[in-house]
Each structure stands twice: as C-alpha cells, then as structure tokens.
mmCIF file of C-alpha atoms in Angstrom:
data_model
loop_
_atom_site.group_PDB
_atom_site.id
_atom_site.type_symbol
_atom_site.label_atom_id
_atom_site.label_comp_id
_atom_site.label_asym_id
_atom_site.label_seq_id
_atom_site.Cartn_x
_atom_site.Cartn_y
_atom_site.Cartn_z
ATOM 1 C CA MET A 1 -0.022 -27.417 28.559
ATOM 2 C CA TYR A 2 0.274 -23.776 29.616
ATOM 3 C CA MET A 3 -3.286 -23.756 30.903
ATOM 4 C CA ALA A 4 -2.691 -26.932 32.901
ATOM 5 C CA GLU A 5 0.435 -25.434 34.470
ATOM 6 C CA HIS A 6 -1.366 -22.241 35.530
ATOM 7 C CA CYS A 7 -4.775 -23.514 36.584
ATOM 8 C CA THR A 8 -4.817 -26.381 39.074
ATOM 9 C CA GLU A 9 -8.605 -26.800 38.778
ATOM 10 C CA LEU A 10 -8.313 -27.595 35.057
ATOM 11 C CA ALA A 11 -4.935 -29.352 35.136
ATOM 12 C CA VAL A 12 -6.202 -32.947 34.913
ATOM 13 C CA GLU A 13 -8.689 -32.206 32.133
ATOM 14 C CA CYS A 14 -6.082 -30.191 30.171
ATOM 15 C CA TYR A 15 -3.461 -32.929 30.461
ATOM 16 C CA ARG A 16 -5.965 -35.574 29.364
ATOM 17 C CA ILE A 17 -6.891 -33.524 26.287
ATOM 18 C CA ALA A 18 -3.202 -32.895 25.533
ATOM 19 C CA LEU A 19 -2.449 -36.611 25.834
ATOM 20 C CA ASP A 20 -5.190 -37.526 23.344
ATOM 21 C CA GLU A 21 -4.176 -34.751 20.935
ATOM 22 C CA LEU A 22 -0.518 -35.769 21.023
ATOM 23 C CA ARG A 23 -1.365 -39.384 20.280
ATOM 24 C CA SER A 24 -3.836 -38.660 17.483
ATOM 25 C CA LYS A 25 -2.234 -35.675 15.738
ATOM 26 C CA THR A 26 1.536 -35.775 16.362
ATOM 27 C CA LEU A 27 4.554 -38.063 16.555
ATOM 28 C CA ASN A 28 5.942 -36.295 19.620
ATOM 29 C CA ILE A 29 6.841 -39.203 21.900
ATOM 30 C CA ARG A 30 8.891 -37.100 24.326
ATOM 31 C CA LEU A 31 6.041 -34.697 25.066
ATOM 32 C CA TYR A 32 3.519 -37.559 25.242
ATOM 33 C CA GLU A 33 5.583 -39.266 27.935
ATOM 34 C CA GLU A 34 6.035 -35.971 29.791
ATOM 35 C CA VAL A 35 2.269 -35.325 29.881
ATOM 36 C CA TRP A 36 1.618 -38.924 30.958
ATOM 37 C CA GLN A 37 4.137 -38.530 33.775
ATOM 38 C CA ARG A 38 2.458 -35.307 34.945
ATOM 39 C CA LEU A 39 -0.898 -37.072 35.108
ATOM 40 C CA ARG A 40 0.687 -39.807 37.207
ATOM 41 C CA GLN A 41 2.046 -37.140 39.561
ATOM 42 C CA LEU A 42 -1.511 -35.874 39.989
ATOM 43 C CA ASP A 43 -2.561 -39.420 41.035
ATOM 44 C CA VAL A 44 -4.506 -39.987 37.837
ATOM 45 C CA ASP A 45 -4.606 -43.610 36.758
ATOM 46 C CA VAL A 46 -4.062 -43.376 33.007
ATOM 47 C CA LYS A 47 -2.663 -46.142 30.851
ATOM 48 C CA LYS A 48 0.391 -45.419 28.745
ATOM 49 C CA ASP A 49 -0.086 -46.522 25.128
ATOM 50 C CA MET A 50 3.183 -48.422 24.693
ATOM 51 C CA GLN A 51 2.098 -49.850 21.329
ATOM 52 C CA TRP A 52 1.688 -46.314 19.940
ATOM 53 C CA VAL A 53 5.006 -45.220 21.450
ATOM 54 C CA GLU A 54 7.026 -48.099 19.940
ATOM 55 C CA GLN A 55 5.247 -47.991 16.589
ATOM 56 C CA THR A 56 5.614 -44.215 16.318
ATOM 57 C CA ARG A 57 9.303 -44.316 17.305
ATOM 58 C CA SER A 58 10.193 -46.833 14.593
ATOM 59 C CA GLN A 59 7.980 -45.447 11.822
ATOM 60 C CA SER A 60 8.816 -41.773 12.326
ATOM 61 C CA SER A 61 12.557 -42.450 12.240
ATOM 62 C CA LEU A 62 12.198 -44.468 9.033
ATOM 63 C CA ILE A 63 10.140 -41.717 7.374
ATOM 64 C CA ARG A 64 12.702 -39.100 8.382
ATOM 65 C CA GLU A 65 15.595 -41.080 6.901
ATOM 66 C CA ASP A 66 13.633 -41.805 3.704
ATOM 67 C CA LEU A 67 12.933 -38.083 3.256
ATOM 68 C CA ARG A 68 16.586 -37.194 3.778
ATOM 69 C CA ARG A 69 17.610 -39.706 1.112
ATOM 70 C CA GLU A 70 14.934 -38.324 -1.200
ATOM 71 C CA VAL A 71 16.339 -34.796 -0.735
ATOM 72 C CA ASP A 72 19.890 -35.981 -1.436
ATOM 73 C CA VAL A 73 18.877 -37.888 -4.578
ATOM 74 C CA ALA A 74 16.879 -34.969 -5.988
ATOM 75 C CA ALA A 75 19.674 -32.496 -5.202
ATOM 76 C CA THR A 76 22.260 -34.758 -6.840
ATOM 77 C CA ASN A 77 20.117 -34.962 -9.996
ATOM 78 C CA SER A 78 19.562 -31.152 -9.945
ATOM 79 C CA GLN A 79 15.829 -31.609 -9.525
ATOM 80 C CA LYS A 80 15.209 -28.497 -7.425
ATOM 81 C CA LYS A 81 11.423 -28.781 -7.269
ATOM 82 C CA ASP A 82 11.561 -32.379 -6.042
ATOM 83 C CA ALA A 83 14.327 -31.513 -3.585
ATOM 84 C CA LEU A 84 12.291 -28.560 -2.289
ATOM 85 C CA LYS A 85 9.166 -30.665 -1.841
ATOM 86 C CA ALA A 86 11.076 -33.395 0.021
ATOM 87 C CA GLN A 87 12.923 -30.866 2.214
ATOM 88 C CA GLN A 88 9.644 -29.153 3.157
ATOM 89 C CA GLU A 89 8.069 -32.500 4.045
ATOM 90 C CA LEU A 90 11.156 -33.357 6.110
ATOM 91 C CA ALA A 91 10.756 -30.111 8.064
ATOM 92 C CA ARG A 92 7.079 -30.855 8.702
ATOM 93 C CA GLN A 93 7.956 -34.386 9.812
ATOM 94 C CA LEU A 94 10.439 -32.985 12.334
ATOM 95 C CA VAL A 95 7.755 -30.654 13.701
ATOM 96 C CA ARG A 96 5.366 -33.596 14.140
ATOM 97 C CA MET A 97 8.139 -35.429 16.007
ATOM 98 C CA GLY A 98 8.670 -32.443 18.307
ATOM 99 C CA HIS A 99 12.205 -31.681 17.083
ATOM 100 C CA ASN A 100 11.505 -27.974 16.689
ATOM 101 C CA ASP A 101 15.074 -26.616 16.563
ATOM 102 C CA GLU A 102 16.010 -29.190 13.949
ATOM 103 C CA ALA A 103 12.825 -28.348 12.044
ATOM 104 C CA VAL A 104 13.763 -24.647 11.910
ATOM 105 C CA ARG A 105 17.148 -25.573 10.428
ATOM 106 C CA ALA A 106 15.408 -27.862 7.939
ATOM 107 C CA TRP A 107 13.148 -25.024 6.789
ATOM 108 C CA GLN A 108 16.168 -22.761 6.419
ATOM 109 C CA ASP A 109 17.856 -25.439 4.299
ATOM 110 C CA THR A 110 14.971 -25.227 1.820
ATOM 111 C CA ARG A 111 16.506 -21.905 0.722
ATOM 112 C CA ASP A 112 18.969 -23.891 -1.438
ATOM 113 C CA TYR A 113 16.077 -25.297 -3.478
ATOM 114 C CA CYS A 114 13.672 -22.328 -3.609
ATOM 115 C CA VAL A 115 12.504 -21.492 -7.125
ATOM 116 C CA GLY A 116 10.583 -18.293 -6.382
ATOM 117 C CA VAL A 117 9.746 -15.534 -3.948
ATOM 118 C CA GLN A 118 6.774 -17.456 -2.514
ATOM 119 C CA ASP A 119 8.995 -20.381 -1.522
ATOM 120 C CA GLN A 120 11.469 -18.061 0.202
ATOM 121 C CA ALA A 121 8.688 -16.321 2.129
ATOM 122 C CA LEU A 122 7.157 -19.667 3.111
ATOM 123 C CA LEU A 123 10.330 -20.876 4.813
ATOM 124 C CA SER A 124 10.466 -17.722 6.969
ATOM 125 C CA ILE A 125 6.781 -17.995 7.890
ATOM 126 C CA GLU A 126 7.050 -21.661 8.829
ATOM 127 C CA ALA A 127 10.176 -20.996 10.915
ATOM 128 C CA ALA A 128 8.272 -18.182 12.663
ATOM 129 C CA LYS A 129 5.360 -20.541 13.421
ATOM 130 C CA ILE A 130 7.691 -23.066 15.034
ATOM 131 C CA ASN A 131 9.209 -20.364 17.229
ATOM 132 C CA GLN A 132 5.695 -19.130 18.027
ATOM 133 C CA SER A 133 4.819 -22.537 19.475
ATOM 134 C CA ASN A 134 7.853 -22.163 21.766
ATOM 135 C CA CYS A 135 7.035 -18.503 22.637
ATOM 136 C CA ARG A 136 10.357 -17.279 21.226
ATOM 137 C CA TRP A 137 9.092 -13.864 20.242
ATOM 138 C CA LEU A 138 12.388 -12.303 19.169
ATOM 139 C CA GLN A 139 12.882 -15.076 16.609
ATOM 140 C CA VAL A 140 9.254 -14.769 15.480
ATOM 141 C CA SER A 141 9.788 -11.037 14.837
ATOM 142 C CA SER A 142 13.016 -11.736 12.958
ATOM 143 C CA PHE A 143 11.539 -14.390 10.664
ATOM 144 C CA THR A 144 8.333 -12.433 9.946
ATOM 145 C CA GLN A 145 10.404 -9.380 9.051
ATOM 146 C CA ARG A 146 12.342 -11.488 6.558
ATOM 147 C CA ALA A 147 9.067 -12.706 5.085
ATOM 148 C CA VAL A 148 7.810 -9.108 4.754
ATOM 149 C CA GLN A 149 10.990 -8.080 2.940
ATOM 150 C CA THR A 150 10.765 -11.116 0.657
ATOM 151 C CA LEU A 151 7.149 -10.372 -0.273
ATOM 152 C CA ALA A 152 7.784 -6.653 -0.763
ATOM 153 C CA LYS A 153 7.183 -6.922 -4.525
ATOM 154 C CA SER A 154 4.756 -9.816 -4.446
ATOM 155 C CA VAL A 155 1.183 -10.124 -3.176
ATOM 156 C CA ASN A 156 0.013 -13.254 -1.367
ATOM 157 C CA GLU A 157 -3.047 -12.639 0.803
ATOM 158 C CA LYS A 158 -2.829 -15.937 2.679
ATOM 159 C CA MET A 159 0.839 -15.474 3.574
ATOM 160 C CA GLN A 160 0.266 -11.834 4.520
ATOM 161 C CA SER A 161 -2.530 -12.883 6.903
ATOM 162 C CA ASP A 162 -0.213 -15.333 8.667
ATOM 163 C CA ILE A 163 2.498 -12.678 8.884
ATOM 164 C CA ASP A 164 0.087 -10.120 10.381
ATOM 165 C CA VAL A 165 -1.064 -12.524 13.103
ATOM 166 C CA LEU A 166 2.487 -13.641 13.922
ATOM 167 C CA GLN A 167 3.647 -10.028 14.187
ATOM 168 C CA LEU A 168 0.731 -9.255 16.496
ATOM 169 C CA GLN A 169 1.588 -12.185 18.757
ATOM 170 C CA ALA A 170 5.277 -11.246 18.771
ATOM 171 C CA SER A 171 4.411 -7.693 19.847
ATOM 172 C CA ILE A 172 2.131 -8.988 22.610
ATOM 173 C CA GLY A 173 4.699 -11.553 23.692
ATOM 174 C CA ASP A 174 7.365 -8.833 23.986
ATOM 175 C CA GLY A 175 5.009 -6.454 25.802
ATOM 176 C CA ARG A 176 5.099 -3.865 22.989
ATOM 177 C CA TRP A 177 1.509 -2.658 23.338
ATOM 178 C CA ALA A 178 1.617 0.229 20.857
ATOM 179 C CA ALA A 179 3.089 -2.033 18.159
ATOM 180 C CA ALA A 180 0.411 -4.632 18.930
ATOM 181 C CA VAL A 181 -2.360 -2.059 18.413
ATOM 182 C CA GLY A 182 -0.721 -1.079 15.116
ATOM 183 C CA SER A 183 -0.867 -4.727 14.005
ATOM 184 C CA VAL A 184 -4.507 -5.052 15.080
ATOM 185 C CA ARG A 185 -5.485 -2.055 12.946
ATOM 186 C CA THR A 186 -4.172 -3.782 9.794
ATOM 187 C CA LEU A 187 -5.942 -7.125 10.292
ATOM 188 C CA LYS A 188 -8.663 -8.107 7.827
ATOM 189 C CA TYR A 189 -11.216 -10.491 9.296
ATOM 190 C CA ASP A 190 -12.273 -12.168 6.038
ATOM 191 C CA SER A 191 -8.646 -12.892 5.110
ATOM 192 C CA LEU A 192 -7.760 -14.288 8.520
ATOM 193 C CA VAL A 193 -10.645 -16.714 9.016
ATOM 194 C CA ASN A 194 -9.245 -18.948 6.253
ATOM 195 C CA SER A 195 -5.597 -18.641 7.269
ATOM 196 C CA GLU A 196 -3.731 -21.718 8.454
ATOM 197 C CA LEU A 197 -3.245 -20.281 11.943
ATOM 198 C CA PHE A 198 -7.010 -19.870 12.386
ATOM 199 C CA VAL A 199 -7.918 -23.217 10.816
ATOM 200 C CA SER A 200 -5.474 -25.030 13.130
ATOM 201 C CA CYS A 201 -6.827 -22.999 16.113
ATOM 202 C CA ALA A 202 -3.318 -21.791 16.926
ATOM 203 C CA VAL A 203 -5.028 -18.393 17.085
ATOM 204 C CA THR A 204 -8.768 -17.684 17.301
ATOM 205 C CA PRO A 205 -10.912 -14.564 16.707
ATOM 206 C CA GLN A 206 -11.427 -14.425 20.490
ATOM 207 C CA ASP A 207 -7.646 -14.214 20.942
ATOM 208 C CA ILE A 208 -7.428 -11.273 18.521
ATOM 209 C CA ALA A 209 -10.222 -9.456 20.346
ATOM 210 C CA LEU A 210 -8.533 -9.989 23.711
ATOM 211 C CA TYR A 211 -5.082 -8.954 22.406
ATOM 212 C CA GLY A 212 -6.433 -5.794 20.781
ATOM 213 C CA ALA A 213 -8.602 -4.698 23.730
ATOM 214 C CA LEU A 214 -5.926 -5.128 26.406
ATOM 215 C CA ALA A 215 -3.103 -3.678 24.295
ATOM 216 C CA GLY A 216 -5.303 -0.708 23.391
ATOM 217 C CA LEU A 217 -6.145 0.052 27.023
ATOM 218 C CA ALA A 218 -2.433 -0.100 27.885
ATOM 219 C CA ALA A 219 -1.138 2.007 24.979
ATOM 220 C CA LEU A 220 -3.840 4.344 23.653
ATOM 221 C CA LYS A 221 -5.409 7.547 24.871
ATOM 222 C CA ARG A 222 -9.152 7.702 25.423
ATOM 223 C CA ASP A 223 -10.035 9.263 22.045
ATOM 224 C CA SER A 224 -7.762 6.835 20.213
ATOM 225 C CA ILE A 225 -9.572 3.905 21.847
ATOM 226 C CA LYS A 226 -12.741 4.973 20.063
ATOM 227 C CA ALA A 227 -11.141 5.799 16.714
ATOM 228 C CA ASP A 228 -8.802 2.788 16.431
ATOM 229 C CA LEU A 229 -10.761 0.051 18.194
ATOM 230 C CA ILE A 230 -14.417 0.801 18.986
ATOM 231 C CA ASN A 231 -15.162 2.361 15.570
ATOM 232 C CA ASN A 232 -12.844 0.016 13.653
ATOM 233 C CA VAL A 233 -15.155 -2.048 11.441
ATOM 234 C CA GLU A 234 -12.673 -4.886 10.912
ATOM 235 C CA PHE A 235 -11.740 -5.157 14.584
ATOM 236 C CA GLY A 236 -15.443 -5.016 15.421
ATOM 237 C CA LYS A 237 -15.858 -8.369 13.651
ATOM 238 C CA PHE A 238 -13.372 -9.894 16.097
ATOM 239 C CA LEU A 239 -15.112 -8.196 19.029
ATOM 240 C CA ASP A 240 -18.354 -9.888 17.950
ATOM 241 C CA HIS A 241 -16.740 -13.184 18.970
ATOM 242 C CA MET A 242 -15.959 -11.798 22.437
ATOM 243 C CA PRO A 243 -18.530 -9.147 23.413
ATOM 244 C CA GLU A 244 -17.006 -8.728 26.884
ATOM 245 C CA CYS A 245 -13.987 -7.034 25.270
ATOM 246 C CA ALA A 246 -16.295 -4.591 23.465
ATOM 247 C CA ARG A 247 -18.086 -3.810 26.742
ATOM 248 C CA LEU A 248 -14.753 -3.192 28.463
ATOM 249 C CA LEU A 249 -13.659 -0.715 25.777
ATOM 250 C CA ARG A 250 -16.970 1.140 25.888
ATOM 251 C CA CYS A 251 -16.819 1.392 29.693
ATOM 252 C CA PHE A 252 -13.344 2.879 29.440
ATOM 253 C CA TYR A 253 -14.373 5.399 26.781
ATOM 254 C CA ALA A 254 -17.522 6.355 28.720
ATOM 255 C CA SER A 255 -15.406 7.005 31.854
ATOM 256 C CA ARG A 256 -17.228 4.318 33.850
ATOM 257 C CA TYR A 257 -13.957 3.412 35.498
ATOM 258 C CA SER A 258 -15.269 1.396 38.447
ATOM 259 C CA GLU A 259 -17.220 -0.897 36.100
ATOM 260 C CA CYS A 260 -14.258 -0.938 33.710
ATOM 261 C CA LEU A 261 -11.879 -2.225 36.404
ATOM 262 C CA GLY A 262 -14.341 -4.938 37.401
ATOM 263 C CA ARG A 263 -14.585 -6.156 33.810
ATOM 264 C CA LEU A 264 -10.814 -5.830 33.409
ATOM 265 C CA ASP A 265 -10.134 -8.171 36.331
ATOM 266 C CA LYS A 266 -12.385 -10.829 34.779
ATOM 267 C CA LEU A 267 -10.651 -10.605 31.405
ATOM 268 C CA LEU A 268 -7.195 -10.643 32.975
ATOM 269 C CA SER A 269 -8.136 -13.853 34.787
ATOM 270 C CA LEU A 270 -8.828 -15.327 31.355
ATOM 271 C CA ALA A 271 -5.668 -13.780 29.882
ATOM 272 C CA ALA A 272 -3.581 -15.435 32.608
ATOM 273 C CA LEU A 273 -4.307 -18.790 30.919
ATOM 274 C CA ASP A 274 -3.074 -17.575 27.521
ATOM 275 C CA PRO A 275 0.603 -18.404 26.806
ATOM 276 C CA VAL A 276 1.080 -15.110 24.937
ATOM 277 C CA LEU A 277 -0.627 -12.756 27.405
ATOM 278 C CA GLY A 278 -0.117 -14.763 30.592
ATOM 279 C CA PRO A 279 3.416 -13.576 31.474
ATOM 280 C CA HIS A 280 2.282 -9.921 31.120
ATOM 281 C CA VAL A 281 -0.942 -9.951 33.152
ATOM 282 C CA ASP A 282 0.522 -8.095 36.136
ATOM 283 C CA GLN A 283 2.177 -5.513 33.877
ATOM 284 C CA LEU A 284 -1.065 -4.998 31.963
ATOM 285 C CA ARG A 285 -3.097 -4.579 35.137
ATOM 286 C CA ALA A 286 -0.640 -1.995 36.497
ATOM 287 C CA THR A 287 -0.372 -0.032 33.234
ATOM 288 C CA ILE A 288 -4.118 0.094 32.574
ATOM 289 C CA ARG A 289 -4.831 1.059 36.185
ATOM 290 C CA GLU A 290 -2.300 3.905 35.914
ATOM 291 C CA ASN A 291 -4.051 5.168 32.777
ATOM 292 C CA ILE A 292 -7.417 5.048 34.539
ATOM 293 C CA VAL A 293 -6.116 6.917 37.605
ATOM 294 C CA VAL A 294 -4.681 9.666 35.384
ATOM 295 C CA LEU A 295 -7.958 10.016 33.469
ATOM 296 C CA TYR A 296 -10.019 9.928 36.672
ATOM 297 C CA THR A 297 -8.176 12.950 38.101
ATOM 298 C CA GLN A 298 -8.280 15.133 34.973
ATOM 299 C CA PRO A 299 -11.751 16.739 35.345
ATOM 300 C CA PHE A 300 -11.331 17.650 39.029
ATOM 301 C CA VAL A 301 -9.417 20.407 40.798
ATOM 302 C CA SER A 302 -9.317 18.192 43.889
ATOM 303 C CA SER A 303 -10.254 14.567 44.544
ATOM 304 C CA SER A 304 -10.925 12.709 47.766
ATOM 305 C CA LEU A 305 -8.338 9.965 48.214
ATOM 306 C CA GLU A 306 -10.806 7.777 50.107
ATOM 307 C CA GLY A 307 -13.485 8.162 47.436
ATOM 308 C CA MET A 308 -10.982 7.553 44.649
ATOM 309 C CA ALA A 309 -9.610 4.418 46.337
ATOM 310 C CA GLN A 310 -13.116 3.034 46.677
ATOM 311 C CA ALA A 311 -14.159 3.884 43.112
ATOM 312 C CA LEU A 312 -10.973 2.469 41.558
ATOM 313 C CA HIS A 313 -10.921 -0.759 43.590
ATOM 314 C CA PHE A 314 -7.771 -0.061 45.620
ATOM 315 C CA GLY A 315 -7.274 -2.145 48.730
ATOM 316 C CA SER A 316 -6.485 0.904 50.833
ATOM 317 C CA THR A 317 -5.872 4.632 50.586
ATOM 318 C CA ALA A 318 -2.170 3.980 51.217
ATOM 319 C CA ASP A 319 -1.962 1.858 48.027
ATOM 320 C CA LEU A 320 -3.557 4.686 46.047
ATOM 321 C CA GLU A 321 -1.201 7.279 47.546
ATOM 322 C CA GLU A 322 1.798 5.134 46.617
ATOM 323 C CA LEU A 323 0.644 5.005 42.993
ATOM 324 C CA LEU A 324 -0.158 8.741 42.919
ATOM 325 C CA VAL A 325 3.357 9.557 44.154
ATOM 326 C CA ARG A 326 4.843 7.571 41.258
ATOM 327 C CA LEU A 327 2.567 9.263 38.730
ATOM 328 C CA ILE A 328 3.430 12.717 40.115
ATOM 329 C CA GLU A 329 7.157 11.930 39.971
ATOM 330 C CA ARG A 330 6.770 10.847 36.338
ATOM 331 C CA LYS A 331 4.851 14.095 35.655
ATOM 332 C CA LEU A 332 1.756 12.220 34.492
ATOM 333 C CA ILE A 333 -0.283 14.095 37.099
ATOM 334 C CA SER A 334 0.370 17.716 38.038
ATOM 335 C CA ALA A 335 -0.863 17.730 41.625
ATOM 336 C CA ARG A 336 0.087 17.301 45.267
ATOM 337 C CA ILE A 337 -1.246 15.050 48.005
ATOM 338 C CA ASP A 338 -2.697 16.904 50.971
ATOM 339 C CA GLY A 339 -2.272 14.389 53.766
ATOM 340 C CA THR A 340 -4.133 16.552 56.282
ATOM 341 C CA SER A 341 -7.383 16.851 54.345
ATOM 342 C CA GLY A 342 -7.012 13.544 52.488
ATOM 343 C CA TYR A 343 -7.328 15.138 49.051
ATOM 344 C CA LEU A 344 -5.337 15.163 45.821
ATOM 345 C CA VAL A 345 -5.064 18.828 44.859
ATOM 346 C CA LYS A 346 -4.164 19.902 41.340
ATOM 347 C CA TYR A 347 -1.587 22.584 40.704
ATOM 348 C CA THR A 348 -3.171 25.635 39.075
ATOM 349 C CA ALA A 349 -0.962 27.784 36.892
ATOM 350 C CA ASN A 350 -0.367 31.336 38.159
ATOM 351 C CA PRO A 351 -0.957 33.794 35.264
ATOM 352 C CA ARG A 352 2.059 35.866 36.357
ATOM 353 C CA ASP A 353 4.331 32.792 36.380
ATOM 354 C CA SER A 354 3.037 31.742 32.977
ATOM 355 C CA ALA A 355 3.757 35.208 31.554
ATOM 356 C CA LEU A 356 7.287 35.183 32.972
ATOM 357 C CA GLU A 357 7.941 31.734 31.487
ATOM 358 C CA THR A 358 6.729 32.955 28.082
ATOM 359 C CA ILE A 359 8.984 36.028 28.246
ATOM 360 C CA ASP A 360 11.947 33.870 29.254
ATOM 361 C CA ARG A 361 11.379 31.526 26.298
ATOM 362 C CA MET A 362 11.119 34.498 23.909
ATOM 363 C CA TYR A 363 14.345 36.017 25.323
ATOM 364 C CA ARG A 364 16.291 32.786 24.903
ATOM 365 C CA SER A 365 14.986 32.350 21.365
ATOM 366 C CA LEU A 366 15.876 35.960 20.434
ATOM 367 C CA SER A 367 19.355 35.621 21.937
ATOM 368 C CA LEU A 368 19.992 32.476 19.931
ATOM 369 C CA HIS A 369 18.902 34.095 16.656
ATOM 370 C CA SER A 370 20.979 37.219 17.408
ATOM 371 C CA GLU A 371 24.113 35.177 18.035
ATOM 372 C CA ALA A 372 23.553 33.279 14.791
ATOM 373 C CA MET A 373 23.101 36.544 12.852
ATOM 374 C CA LEU A 374 26.292 38.050 14.311
ATOM 375 C CA ALA A 375 28.194 34.897 13.382
ATOM 376 C CA ARG A 376 26.966 35.128 9.779
ATOM 377 C CA ILE A 377 27.903 38.832 9.549
ATOM 378 C CA GLN A 378 31.381 38.065 10.842
ATOM 379 C CA PHE A 379 31.750 35.272 8.317
ATOM 380 C CA PHE A 380 30.766 37.512 5.365
ATOM 381 C CA GLU A 381 33.148 40.289 6.516
ATOM 382 C CA GLU A 382 36.033 37.842 6.671
ATOM 383 C CA GLU A 383 35.152 36.485 3.249
ATOM 384 C CA THR A 384 35.107 39.944 1.640
ATOM 385 C CA GLY A 385 38.275 41.115 3.413
ATOM 386 C CA LYS A 386 36.464 43.846 5.331
ATOM 387 C CA THR A 387 36.796 44.557 9.051
ATOM 388 C CA ARG A 388 34.068 45.527 11.425
ATOM 389 C CA LYS A 389 33.979 49.272 12.153
#
C-alpha cells in the first residue's frame, strides 16, 4: 500500500498484489474494498469479489462471537489455560479482520489469563507487532520495553529476536539513528532468519542492511563505521543480501565521497518506498551530506568552493555556501568563507592565543580551589572556637 501511494509507476501492480493478498490471507473487508476502489480510480477494470466479501463478513463475525463465548465459559469455569488460548485466538482473529485497535485491547486482556512470564511477554510483543503495521512507533517502543522487562529473568531466543527487530524499526521510525545503530549491533543473523517477522516477510535481511547502513552514515563517525558495521561479522551477513549497502559504507570509509553520494542517492530512492524509512529520506540525505562535507574539509587548510560543489554533487556553489554557513554556526567546521577568492579557509590557532587561553583556564581553576580551601579553613576555625589572626 505504501509503495503504491509513493510510486505512481508501480501503483497498479502494487494494488493488484495487495488485493490478491487481502483476499487470500486476511478477512479485512474494509481494506479490500478500499484497494478495489483505488484501482477503479486508476481506471483499472477489476471485478469485485462480492461472494468473498459476503461470505467473509458473515463467517468472520460468527467466529469472533464464538471465541468470545469460549473465553467467557473458560473464565467462568476457572480454566485459565483454555481462556488464554481462546483470548489469543480472538486477538488474532481481530487482526485478520483488520480491527487493529480492538486486537491490541484483546491482547492486553490476555494478561488476566497468563500463567507464566512467556505469556506476559507474548502479549506485549504481539501488541507491538500490530502497532508496527500501523507505523505507531511510540507504542511499539512502549510495548517492546515491557516485553524486555518481563523477560529480564527468562531467556527466549525467538521472542528476543522479535523484540530486537521491533526496537530497531521503532528507532528508525522515530529518526533515532544512534539508537538504531545500537540495535543493529546486537542482532544475530541465525536467530533472526527463523523469527516470525522474517518468515512472514514483515522484515527482510535486505531491510536490516538498509536500516543499518543509512543509520550508521547518519550517526557514526568514520572510524566507528568500520568498527561497528563494516567489520561486524553478524551485520556482514545482512549486507551479503544487499551488497550495494556494503559498497556504500566502504566508499564512505575510503573517503570516496563523490562516489558515495551517487550510491547514496540510489539507495535513498529505494528507501523512499519503505514505510519505515520513507518519511525520513530527506532528513537522512541532509544529515549524511552534512557529515560528508565536514569530513571532506578536514584534511585541507583551504578548499575551493567550486571544486567542492562539483565533487559533492551540489546544484550550485550558493547551495554549498548556505550549508557551510550552517555548519560554521553550529561549530562543526572551524573556518570562514572567502567570497573574493571563492575558498573555504580554515582557522589556524595562534600559538600565543592558545597559551593565553591555557593560562586563563589554569588561573580560574586555581582561584576556585583557593576559595574552596579558604572556606574549609574558616569552617574548621568556627568549629574549634578559634578566630583567624
């Protein structure tokens, strides 16, 4: 759906696939009719399966009511395990019907019938997955945190894998790049490939590679890129599924910034079709470009603005100057723009000024310690009843 909304060339194909998937794998009549209507708006002659709609509407409602009665009967007879099983199935039925908010409440209601830590963690994870499908990242973070606290004294590799992926997506969805890189570093490839999120294709190894590469370029310094991502054996297994991400990281580390920006634009075009990364593409492009500009200027005492604009794919020298002014104001670059010569000139520290600054810092530190010592002496004199001579 997200891809169809953000790529007109693929819209018809995406809506057709969504229509078939909804009919074969869900009971979501509302969304089926919405997708069908969108295809009609695109002048696509597609037949609405009224038999499926009517049959699904009647059967799904009956199943939901039967499950609710089953929960009530089991709860009345104090059969917690049966009540838990029926309540969980009711929540899953509501998800299939597309009633996500009601499904979250149903999962939370399973708390009354939980018989162990695993059951309590499961309800938080499932509630997080439902919110993930709606891109509600604050709720995803909240529910995964509850699951982490619940499993603090218990080990469940499958659940932990789901939690790790959900936390990564929540960090990406909120634009918290450093937190996202932290989540990527903890992922274990062999554990994730069998997780429910991977099996259902809600998340793929390619997604993890793209999340980690872009978040790393936005949040990490050059040396950290190599240590935390390029040389990370586990993350390397995800990069194997998307070699273009590995090439992008190596270009960045090798200071091949012109090539890096070209590869970045291609990957960001792909990221724009991802519901997690899509809303942050412009922010990512701006942040990564800022990092590259800062790194590009570091080895040089002066840099030609025209040459820099050309190497870093700026539309004009004026666009580069505008960015440089912001970076100088934020003290990310210690330099000035020489408009006459068309160069960015670094500030060089005057040895005399540096010596004076050091002396001033030493004086202020000594004054502070002296005042503290005098205060202590005065305190001891008052305590012993003596007076200063």
